Tab-separated table of C-alpha atoms and ligand atoms in Angstrom:
chain	number	residue	atom	x	y	z
T	1	UNK	CA	19.276	-8.923	-10.663
T	2	UNK	CA	21.842	-9.730	-8.308
T	3	UNK	CA	21.558	-10.904	-4.420
T	4	UNK	CA	21.537	-7.319	-2.545
T	5	UNK	CA	23.181	-7.127	0.632
T	6	UNK	CA	20.701	-7.255	3.270
T	7	UNK	CA	20.393	-3.742	4.839
T	8	UNK	CA	21.150	-3.846	8.353
T	9	UNK	CA	19.618	-1.644	11.303
T	10	UNK	CA	21.670	0.072	12.322
T	11	UNK	CA	22.609	1.259	8.588
T	12	UNK	CA	18.721	1.773	7.957
T	13	UNK	CA	18.257	5.787	7.320
T	14	UNK	CA	16.104	7.631	9.692
T	15	UNK	CA	15.870	11.771	8.641
T	16	UNK	CA	19.374	11.903	7.404
T	17	UNK	CA	20.720	15.235	5.911
T	18	UNK	CA	19.061	13.954	2.401
T	19	UNK	CA	15.281	14.525	3.888
T	20	UNK	CA	15.390	17.806	2.853
T	21	UNK	CA	12.112	19.910	3.210
T	22	UNK	CA	10.558	16.618	1.713
T	23	UNK	CA	6.686	16.959	4.293
T	24	UNK	CA	3.900	14.115	2.616
T	25	UNK	CA	1.470	14.047	5.349
T	26	UNK	CA	-1.463	15.611	4.808
T	27	UNK	CA	-3.046	15.844	8.846
T	28	UNK	CA	-7.645	15.711	8.716
T	29	UNK	CA	-9.454	16.520	10.785
T	30	UNK	CA	-11.993	14.118	10.038
T	31	UNK	CA	-13.331	11.718	12.498
T	32	UNK	CA	-16.576	9.662	11.613
T	33	UNK	CA	-16.046	6.961	7.962
T	34	UNK	CA	-18.262	8.744	6.746
T	35	UNK	CA	-17.687	12.866	7.320
T	36	UNK	CA	-19.090	15.233	6.567
T	37	UNK	CA	-16.487	17.098	3.778
T	38	UNK	CA	-17.269	20.287	1.524
T	39	UNK	CA	-17.131	20.101	-2.688
T	40	UNK	CA	-14.048	21.998	-2.363
T	41	UNK	CA	-12.324	19.907	0.856
T	42	UNK	CA	-12.889	16.760	-2.038
T	43	UNK	CA	-11.113	18.132	-4.658
T	44	UNK	CA	-8.355	19.227	-2.850
T	45	UNK	CA	-7.991	15.473	-0.614
T	46	UNK	CA	-8.168	14.266	-4.457
T	47	UNK	CA	-5.470	16.721	-5.955
T	48	UNK	CA	-3.257	15.656	-2.664
T	49	UNK	CA	-3.437	12.001	-2.640
T	50	UNK	CA	-3.587	12.192	-6.840
T	51	UNK	CA	0.007	14.506	-6.310
T	52	UNK	CA	1.345	11.286	-3.800
T	53	UNK	CA	0.461	12.756	-0.201
T	54	UNK	CA	-0.133	10.266	2.598
T	55	UNK	CA	-3.811	11.734	3.818
T	56	UNK	CA	-3.391	11.007	7.344
T	57	UNK	CA	-6.340	11.101	9.522
T	58	UNK	CA	-5.344	11.920	13.527
T	59	UNK	CA	-8.292	11.574	14.718
T	60	UNK	CA	-10.143	8.531	13.012
T	61	UNK	CA	-10.856	5.515	15.148
T	62	UNK	CA	-10.999	2.419	14.352
T	63	UNK	CA	-13.610	0.759	18.146
T	64	UNK	CA	-13.369	-2.705	18.370
T	65	UNK	CA	-16.867	-4.037	19.843
T	66	UNK	CA	-15.407	-6.068	22.990
T	67	UNK	CA	-13.665	-9.402	23.166
T	68	UNK	CA	-12.238	-8.239	19.795
T	69	UNK	CA	-8.880	-7.142	21.859
T	70	UNK	CA	-8.521	-10.886	21.864
T	71	UNK	CA	-6.935	-10.312	18.316
T	72	UNK	CA	-4.183	-8.291	19.195
T	73	UNK	CA	-2.454	-11.567	19.971
T	74	UNK	CA	-0.465	-13.311	17.220
T	75	UNK	CA	-2.010	-16.334	18.618
T	76	UNK	CA	-4.396	-16.065	15.589
T	77	UNK	CA	-1.826	-15.971	12.631
T	78	UNK	CA	-1.808	-19.206	11.102
T	79	UNK	CA	2.303	-18.663	11.034
T	80	UNK	CA	2.178	-19.153	7.838
T	81	UNK	CA	1.470	-16.649	6.035
T	82	UNK	CA	1.902	-12.574	7.876
T	83	UNK	CA	-1.280	-11.610	8.369
T	84	UNK	CA	-4.733	-12.740	8.798
T	85	UNK	CA	-6.582	-11.267	5.237
T	86	UNK	CA	-10.286	-11.433	4.022
T	87	UNK	CA	-10.861	-11.716	-0.171
T	88	UNK	CA	-13.657	-9.715	-1.059
T	89	UNK	CA	-16.318	-11.184	-1.501
T	90	UNK	CA	-15.372	-14.156	0.596
T	91	UNK	CA	-17.278	-15.354	3.763
T	92	UNK	CA	-14.505	-16.527	5.887
T	93	UNK	CA	-11.117	-15.169	6.506
T	94	UNK	CA	-7.771	-17.068	6.190
T	95	UNK	CA	-4.455	-17.435	7.924
T	96	UNK	CA	-6.159	-17.574	10.678
T	97	UNK	CA	-6.423	-20.361	13.406
T	98	UNK	CA	-8.785	-20.706	16.769
T	99	UNK	CA	-11.815	-22.440	17.420
T	100	UNK	CA	-15.127	-21.574	15.144
T	101	UNK	CA	-16.224	-18.629	17.727
T	102	UNK	CA	-12.816	-17.145	16.760
T	103	UNK	CA	-12.908	-17.576	13.619
T	104	UNK	CA	-16.464	-16.486	12.947
T	105	UNK	CA	-15.395	-13.584	15.551
T	106	UNK	CA	-12.334	-11.857	13.259
T	107	UNK	CA	-14.674	-11.959	10.067
T	108	UNK	CA	-16.617	-9.814	11.621
T	109	UNK	CA	-14.108	-7.406	13.212
T	110	UNK	CA	-11.584	-7.418	9.533
T	111	UNK	CA	-15.653	-7.546	7.444
T	112	UNK	CA	-16.099	-4.027	9.784
T	113	UNK	CA	-12.588	-2.625	8.983
T	114	UNK	CA	-13.660	-3.365	5.153
T	115	UNK	CA	-17.105	-2.070	4.792
T	116	UNK	CA	-15.568	1.096	7.575
T	117	UNK	CA	-12.919	2.059	5.055
T	118	UNK	CA	-15.268	1.597	1.514
T	119	UNK	CA	-17.353	4.320	3.337
T	120	UNK	CA	-14.769	6.359	4.286
T	121	UNK	CA	-13.274	6.049	0.107
T	122	UNK	CA	-16.989	6.005	-1.002
T	123	UNK	CA	-17.518	10.230	0.971
T	124	UNK	CA	-14.080	11.769	-0.045
T	125	UNK	CA	-13.617	10.037	-3.439
T	126	UNK	CA	-17.526	9.530	-4.795
T	127	UNK	CA	-16.023	10.304	-8.426
T	128	UNK	CA	-13.972	6.722	-7.936
T	129	UNK	CA	-17.091	5.338	-6.799
T	130	UNK	CA	-17.977	3.982	-11.323
T	131	UNK	CA	-14.296	3.004	-10.804
T	132	UNK	CA	-13.506	0.577	-8.055
T	133	UNK	CA	-13.299	-2.393	-6.651
T	134	UNK	CA	-12.671	-3.686	-2.984
T	135	UNK	CA	-10.036	-6.040	-2.813
T	136	UNK	CA	-8.666	-7.501	0.120
T	137	UNK	CA	-9.206	-6.738	4.140
T	138	UNK	CA	-6.088	-7.583	5.618
T	139	UNK	CA	-5.528	-7.545	10.359
T	140	UNK	CA	-1.265	-7.990	10.527
T	141	UNK	CA	-0.442	-8.757	14.000
T	142	UNK	CA	2.992	-9.433	14.757
T	143	UNK	CA	5.537	-6.738	14.470
T	144	UNK	CA	7.275	-5.635	11.273
T	145	UNK	CA	10.830	-4.785	13.089
T	146	UNK	CA	13.523	-7.883	12.776
T	147	UNK	CA	11.217	-10.167	11.104
T	148	UNK	CA	13.340	-12.110	8.890
T	149	UNK	CA	12.819	-12.435	5.476
T	150	UNK	CA	14.384	-11.596	1.659
T	151	UNK	CA	15.973	-7.988	0.299
T	152	UNK	CA	12.612	-8.220	-1.909
T	153	UNK	CA	10.761	-9.194	0.441
T	154	UNK	CA	11.825	-6.405	2.645
T	155	UNK	CA	9.224	-3.970	3.672
T	156	UNK	CA	11.598	-1.699	5.451
T	157	UNK	CA	13.212	-0.795	2.585
T	158	UNK	CA	11.480	1.959	0.225
T	159	UNK	CA	9.314	0.479	-2.130
T	160	UNK	CA	6.354	1.112	-4.484
T	161	UNK	CA	3.888	-1.229	-4.446
T	162	UNK	CA	3.716	-4.364	-7.199
T	163	UNK	CA	3.037	-8.002	-7.925
T	164	UNK	CA	4.949	-10.351	-9.260
T	165	UNK	CA	2.171	-12.236	-10.075
T	166	UNK	CA	-0.917	-10.311	-9.928
T	167	UNK	CA	-0.508	-7.880	-12.790
T	168	UNK	CA	-2.917	-5.306	-12.458
T	169	UNK	CA	-3.175	-4.352	-15.561
T	170	UNK	CA	-2.805	-0.357	-14.893
T	171	UNK	CA	-5.375	-0.382	-11.815
T	172	UNK	CA	-4.531	1.115	-8.999
T	173	UNK	CA	-3.281	0.294	-5.562
T	174	UNK	CA	-5.599	2.651	-3.247
T	175	UNK	CA	-5.092	1.072	0.120
T	176	UNK	CA	-6.716	2.310	3.765
T	177	UNK	CA	-4.108	1.782	6.311
T	178	UNK	CA	-4.796	1.589	10.308
T	179	UNK	CA	-2.826	1.405	13.089
T	180	UNK	CA	-4.653	-0.441	16.005
T	181	UNK	CA	-2.596	-1.082	18.736
T	182	UNK	CA	-3.073	0.691	21.804
T	183	UNK	CA	0.330	0.847	22.202
T	184	UNK	CA	3.394	1.328	19.576
T	185	UNK	CA	3.818	3.851	16.533
T	186	UNK	CA	3.367	2.379	13.080
T	187	UNK	CA	6.482	4.444	11.845
T	188	UNK	CA	6.860	4.012	8.329
T	189	UNK	CA	9.797	6.489	6.306
T	190	UNK	CA	8.424	7.910	2.816
T	191	UNK	CA	10.450	9.014	-0.352
T	192	UNK	CA	10.722	11.671	-2.567
T	193	UNK	CA	7.703	11.519	-5.688
T	194	UNK	CA	7.296	9.186	-8.242
T	195	UNK	CA	8.378	11.354	-10.828
T	196	UNK	CA	12.045	11.769	-9.282
T	197	UNK	CA	12.324	7.595	-8.387
T	198	UNK	CA	11.465	7.125	-11.850
T	199	UNK	CA	13.850	9.193	-13.497
T	200	UNK	CA	16.436	6.931	-11.080
T	201	UNK	CA	15.422	3.955	-12.336
T	202	UNK	CA	12.993	3.729	-15.130
T	203	UNK	CA	17.000	4.078	-18.170
T	204	UNK	CA	17.780	0.388	-15.853
T	205	UNK	CA	14.917	-1.320	-16.256
T	206	UNK	CA	13.679	-2.994	-20.019
T	207	UNK	CA	10.618	-4.447	-21.618
T	208	UNK	CA	9.324	-8.120	-21.968
T	209	UNK	CA	10.973	-9.843	-24.550
T	210	UNK	CA	8.484	-11.266	-27.250
T	211	UNK	CA	5.766	-14.106	-25.986
T	212	UNK	CA	7.384	-14.063	-22.118
T	213	UNK	CA	3.814	-12.369	-20.963
T	214	UNK	CA	1.810	-15.159	-22.486
T	215	UNK	CA	4.673	-17.704	-21.202
T	216	UNK	CA	4.690	-16.657	-17.977
T	217	UNK	CA	0.619	-16.633	-17.881
T	218	UNK	CA	1.044	-20.140	-19.208
T	219	UNK	CA	3.095	-21.461	-16.768
T	220	UNK	CA	0.875	-20.055	-14.067
T	221	UNK	CA	3.831	-17.717	-13.254
T	222	UNK	CA	1.603	-15.286	-13.719
T	223	UNK	CA	-2.417	-14.906	-13.163
T	224	UNK	CA	-2.406	-13.526	-16.122
T	225	UNK	CA	-0.540	-11.864	-18.398
T	226	UNK	CA	1.510	-9.249	-17.394
T	227	UNK	CA	2.028	-6.109	-18.922
T	228	UNK	CA	4.664	-3.951	-20.074
T	229	UNK	CA	3.285	-1.311	-17.011
T	230	UNK	CA	3.721	-4.316	-14.753
T	231	UNK	CA	6.281	-5.707	-15.867
T	232	UNK	CA	8.382	-2.405	-15.336
T	233	UNK	CA	6.582	-1.314	-12.178
T	234	UNK	CA	7.937	-4.491	-11.209
T	235	UNK	CA	11.143	-4.129	-11.928
T	236	UNK	CA	10.641	-0.304	-10.228
T	237	UNK	CA	9.960	-2.303	-7.287
T	238	UNK	CA	13.282	-4.701	-7.121
T	239	UNK	CA	16.119	-1.562	-7.856
T	240	UNK	CA	14.302	0.702	-5.162
T	241	UNK	CA	15.311	-2.145	-3.021
T	242	UNK	CA	18.319	-3.515	-4.012
T	243	UNK	CA	19.945	-0.031	-4.108
T	244	UNK	CA	21.238	-0.053	-0.897
T	245	UNK	CA	23.333	3.594	-0.776
T	246	UNK	CA	19.433	5.132	-2.400
T	247	UNK	CA	17.449	3.671	0.567
T	248	UNK	CA	20.210	5.797	2.193
T	249	UNK	CA	20.769	9.331	0.499
T	250	UNK	CA	17.104	9.669	-1.322
T	251	UNK	CA	14.859	12.860	-0.084
T	252	UNK	CA	12.329	10.648	3.039
T	253	UNK	CA	10.944	11.298	5.721
T	254	UNK	CA	10.202	9.554	8.962
T	255	UNK	CA	5.974	9.412	10.441
T	256	UNK	CA	5.602	8.343	13.386
T	257	UNK	CA	1.020	7.188	13.119
T	258	UNK	CA	0.172	6.725	16.868
T	259	UNK	CA	-1.821	4.500	18.093
T	260	UNK	CA	-6.032	4.842	16.959
T	261	UNK	CA	-4.669	6.818	13.902
T	262	UNK	CA	-5.713	6.179	10.075
T	263	UNK	CA	-3.965	7.065	6.340
T	264	UNK	CA	-4.895	6.885	2.660
T	265	UNK	CA	-2.377	5.645	-0.268
T	266	UNK	CA	-1.596	4.815	-3.302
T	267	UNK	CA	1.060	3.082	-2.653
T	268	UNK	CA	2.433	1.999	-6.104
T	269	UNK	CA	3.098	5.540	-6.508
T	270	UNK	CA	4.142	6.377	-2.674
T	271	UNK	CA	7.577	5.339	-2.053
T	272	UNK	CA	7.248	3.667	1.140
T	273	UNK	CA	9.030	1.671	3.641
T	274	UNK	CA	7.447	0.318	6.970
T	275	UNK	CA	9.880	0.484	9.953
T	276	UNK	CA	8.514	-0.523	13.347
T	277	UNK	CA	4.771	-1.169	14.867
T	278	UNK	CA	3.171	-4.244	15.853
T	279	UNK	CA	-0.288	-4.420	14.685
T	280	UNK	CA	-2.532	-2.275	11.648
T	281	UNK	CA	-4.942	-3.148	9.412
T	282	UNK	CA	-5.085	-2.477	5.983
T	283	UNK	CA	-7.900	-2.349	3.152
T	284	UNK	CA	-6.722	-2.461	-0.345
T	285	UNK	CA	-9.079	-0.841	-3.016
T	286	UNK	CA	-8.463	-1.508	-7.451
T	287	UNK	CA	-8.816	1.724	-9.281
T	288	UNK	CA	-9.376	1.566	-12.585
T	289	UNK	CA	-6.199	3.718	-14.920
T	290	UNK	CA	-9.706	6.307	-15.400
T	291	UNK	CA	-10.478	7.442	-12.120
T	292	UNK	CA	-6.803	9.508	-11.818
T	293	UNK	CA	-7.584	13.273	-12.792
T	294	UNK	CA	-4.627	13.840	-12.106
T	295	UNK	CA	-1.733	12.909	-15.515
T	296	UNK	CA	1.210	14.285	-13.900
T	297	UNK	CA	1.627	12.431	-11.183
T	298	UNK	CA	0.300	9.032	-11.600
T	299	UNK	CA	3.127	5.860	-12.671
T	300	UNK	CA	1.390	5.462	-15.889
T	301	UNK	CA	1.884	8.918	-17.181
T	302	UNK	CA	5.056	9.754	-15.624
T	303	UNK	CA	6.290	5.455	-17.570
T	304	UNK	CA	4.427	6.540	-20.683
T	305	UNK	CA	6.316	10.238	-20.245
T	306	UNK	CA	10.055	8.384	-20.316
T	307	UNK	CA	9.168	6.129	-22.535
T	308	UNK	CA	7.853	7.916	-24.695
T	309	UNK	CA	4.428	6.185	-25.713
T	310	UNK	CA	1.563	4.523	-23.833
T	311	UNK	CA	1.527	2.503	-20.743
T	312	UNK	CA	0.092	-0.788	-22.694
T	313	UNK	CA	-2.237	-2.168	-20.143
T	314	UNK	CA	-3.102	-5.998	-22.225
E	1	FE2	FE1	3.828	-1.804	0.140
């Protein structure tokens, strides 16, 4: 893949003429992490989420305990990783620095966010419960804008999430975000539906050569054998980020998530770019592919349809 030129901040699109009527944000009235929801409301939430919308909870606030506000300061980050994170099942955070008390308090804060997020997902989507696994939780206390990164890691470019070394084998990436900064909005761009995006870029992707998945695992490039699904998704991630004309011209919408708001997306399906913002929290949940009831809009379904065969997930 050729190196793409840097995307200058001035050239970064906001809402352009190409925006059209794209409206992917679905505001929700809920104010607690285990709200009362009717079966009808749950069905609507699930349908919209699986179609690729952003479920947006403007009044669902995650509260600091006394003293936790100090962790809004980036000095607790160890400087090596872009976030302070907690792996599911761990009892200590990674990527942080501070006293024993600080690290212990950080664990409590991030663990509480993980528990709250999982409670929300379980309440809104009980059908997912048998198929879901809690994955990482993170606190990102640094400003996004102006961070120098390579184009491939530049999350201010629209992309779908896909990990080079961590093949998902069709597991879906369900993410719960919260803007924990008291003053600044978190500014995202979101783009056209996955099916439209795939129409443009899947023809430019290719399959793996024989033995490639085994070799990459052997060389520890990947944690497990990469599936064709992962291989194609990774190329879609890179092709979108490398194409500056696409970044500028694709139908898209800019949205400001205010302080204290929460939102849920399938980040492997929704084209998204994080443009500005300071402190945020994020919970990832892996969902087995059979959890998904919508067989029209999911990346796996779209790829299978376009390639004329089921995606091999192992
Ligand atoms: Fe992302």
